[in-house]
Structures are given as C-alpha cells and as structure tokens.
Short mmCIF file of C-alpha atoms in Angstrom, two decimals:
data_model
loop_
_atom_site.label_atom_id
_atom_site.label_comp_id
_atom_site.label_asym_id
_atom_site.label_seq_id
_atom_site.Cartn_x
_atom_site.Cartn_y
_atom_site.Cartn_z
CA GLN A 1 -18.42 3.07 4.59
CA VAL A 2 -14.47 3.15 4.36
CA GLN A 3 -12.34 6.23 3.60
CA LEU A 4 -8.60 5.85 2.61
CA VAL A 5 -6.07 8.78 2.69
CA GLU A 6 -2.58 8.34 1.79
CA SER A 7 0.17 10.44 2.60
CA GLY A 8 4.56 10.08 2.19
CA GLY A 9 4.89 9.90 -1.49
CA GLY A 10 7.08 12.35 -3.02
CA LEU A 11 10.48 12.55 -4.82
CA VAL A 12 13.70 10.92 -3.87
CA GLN A 13 16.82 9.65 -6.02
CA ALA A 14 17.21 6.28 -6.82
CA GLY A 15 18.52 4.45 -3.54
CA ALA A 16 16.68 6.19 -0.54
CA SER A 17 14.15 5.10 1.38
CA LEU A 18 10.11 6.17 1.68
CA ARG A 19 7.40 5.22 4.05
CA LEU A 20 3.85 5.55 2.57
CA SER A 21 0.96 5.68 5.06
CA CYS A 22 -2.62 4.70 4.85
CA GLU A 23 -5.08 6.24 7.52
CA ALA A 24 -8.97 4.64 7.28
CA SER A 25 -11.75 6.55 8.51
CA ALA A 26 -13.56 2.94 9.03
CA ARG A 27 -14.86 1.88 12.70
CA SER A 28 -14.06 -1.75 11.97
CA PHE A 29 -10.60 -0.82 10.43
CA SER A 30 -9.06 -3.89 12.30
CA THR A 31 -11.38 -6.05 10.18
CA TYR A 32 -9.91 -5.50 6.92
CA THR A 33 -7.16 -6.63 4.79
CA MET A 34 -5.24 -3.59 3.67
CA ALA A 35 -3.23 -3.57 0.53
CA TRP A 36 -0.83 -1.08 -1.10
CA PHE A 37 -1.34 -1.37 -5.21
CA ARG A 38 0.40 1.10 -7.73
CA GLN A 39 0.15 2.49 -11.32
CA ALA A 40 3.06 3.80 -13.35
CA PRO A 41 2.36 5.87 -16.38
CA GLY A 42 1.30 3.89 -19.29
CA LYS A 43 0.54 0.41 -17.27
CA GLU A 44 -2.13 -1.33 -15.59
CA ARG A 45 -2.68 -0.98 -11.72
CA GLU A 46 -0.32 -4.15 -10.23
CA PHE A 47 -0.52 -5.15 -6.92
CA VAL A 48 2.28 -4.48 -4.35
CA ALA A 49 1.57 -5.76 -0.64
CA ALA A 50 -1.31 -7.01 1.55
CA ILE A 51 -1.44 -7.88 5.09
CA SER A 52 -4.02 -9.44 6.99
CA TRP A 53 -6.73 -7.91 9.48
CA SER A 54 -4.23 -9.25 12.37
CA GLY A 55 -1.23 -7.86 10.99
CA GLY A 56 -0.28 -12.01 11.03
CA SER A 57 -0.52 -12.52 7.50
CA THR A 58 1.67 -10.66 4.58
CA HIS A 59 1.39 -11.27 0.80
CA TYR A 60 4.15 -9.35 -1.52
CA ALA A 61 4.44 -8.96 -5.32
CA GLU A 62 7.44 -11.46 -5.57
CA SER A 63 9.66 -8.87 -7.31
CA LEU A 64 9.33 -6.15 -4.62
CA LYS A 65 9.72 -8.87 -1.70
CA GLY A 66 13.03 -7.84 0.18
CA ARG A 67 12.65 -3.95 0.01
CA PHE A 68 9.05 -3.17 0.71
CA THR A 69 7.49 -4.12 3.78
CA ILE A 70 3.98 -3.43 4.74
CA SER A 71 2.58 -3.34 8.47
CA ARG A 72 -0.57 -1.65 10.17
CA ASP A 73 -1.36 0.15 13.47
CA ASN A 74 -5.06 -0.90 13.92
CA ALA A 75 -5.04 1.52 17.37
CA LYS A 76 -4.13 4.07 14.95
CA LYS A 77 -5.99 2.60 12.13
CA THR A 78 -3.27 3.12 9.61
CA VAL A 79 -1.36 0.79 7.08
CA TYR A 80 2.35 1.61 6.34
CA LEU A 81 4.80 0.75 2.96
CA GLN A 82 7.83 1.11 3.68
CA MET A 83 9.80 1.33 0.80
CA ASN A 84 14.03 0.60 0.83
CA SER A 85 16.09 0.90 -2.03
CA LEU A 86 13.97 2.88 -4.32
CA LYS A 87 14.70 2.19 -8.03
CA SER A 88 13.40 4.42 -10.70
CA GLU A 89 10.78 2.10 -11.98
CA ASP A 90 9.45 2.19 -8.42
CA THR A 91 7.80 5.38 -9.61
CA ALA A 92 3.63 5.20 -9.78
CA VAL A 93 0.94 6.65 -8.08
CA TYR A 94 0.17 4.19 -5.08
CA TYR A 95 -2.98 3.50 -3.94
CA CYS A 96 -3.96 2.14 -0.79
CA ALA A 97 -6.80 -0.57 -0.82
CA ALA A 98 -9.46 -2.39 2.11
CA GLY A 99 -11.48 -5.19 1.77
CA ARG A 100 -12.92 -8.41 3.56
CA VAL A 101 -11.74 -10.23 0.81
CA ALA A 102 -10.96 -14.03 0.06
CA SER A 103 -7.43 -13.80 -1.84
CA MET A 104 -4.72 -10.69 -0.83
CA THR A 105 -4.56 -9.86 -4.18
CA GLY A 106 -8.19 -8.75 -4.62
CA PRO A 107 -10.59 -7.73 -5.61
CA TYR A 108 -10.88 -4.56 -2.77
CA GLY A 109 -14.09 -2.81 -2.41
CA TYR A 110 -12.59 0.46 -1.24
CA TRP A 111 -9.66 2.42 -2.20
CA GLY A 112 -7.71 5.83 -1.54
CA GLN A 113 -6.75 9.01 -4.04
CA GLY A 114 -3.37 8.05 -4.12
CA THR A 115 -0.26 9.55 -3.76
CA GLN A 116 2.62 10.13 -6.18
CA VAL A 117 6.25 8.16 -5.71
CA THR A 118 8.89 9.59 -8.35
CA VAL A 119 12.18 7.85 -8.28
CA SER A 120 14.96 10.36 -10.30
CA SER A 121 18.11 8.42 -11.37
#
C-alpha cells in the first residue's frame, strides 16, 4: 500500500515558478517509478513527467520539456516537480502517482489527492 500526499500548489502570476512535492508512505518507495499528472477544468488528465526508481531516467510530456523538472529524494521518500515560467494554461490540479510500470506514462496504481495550481495572466 502506498499513500501519496502532494503539497506546494497555489496561486501565482504568469512567469513565476513553483515546486510541488509529493511525500510517500511506502517502505519500498525507492522501488517505484514516480510520476506527475495534471487535470485542467473540463479536460482529461494528462501525463506531465515521470522518474525511474533510481532517478537515473526521466520522461516528460513533449510540450513541457525545458520548463518542468522532475526529481526525487529516496531518503526523504519524496518526489518533486519544479515548474518554471508558468503559463495560464498550466492551471490544473496536479497529481502524484506511483507504480512499478513498464512504461513511464503508466498506468499507475497509486495516486495522491492532488494539489491545485492556478496561474493568473
């Protein structure tokens, strides 16, 4: 069983940065691939980024490369999403996910409750 708790969301102006955190309860956190997804109002949930269990491999949604960075600290059982140069279209609920997956885009078996990110233009 894995419990995930996201934090770090909020209201920011366009061009600002935010760092989201996701803390996991799993004993074997370091064996899970971790990912971030987001869901904007009226839209389907979409993949943002993922990181392998070791942190040695990452994968990003093509449209977000260069602005978003995923990282993890296995000692702290935490995964991060650094978001820079935020745009209004980044407004969404951001979800953390965990799984032992063959593909970094999923499917993931464990999900957090989400944290709201709102970017004002």
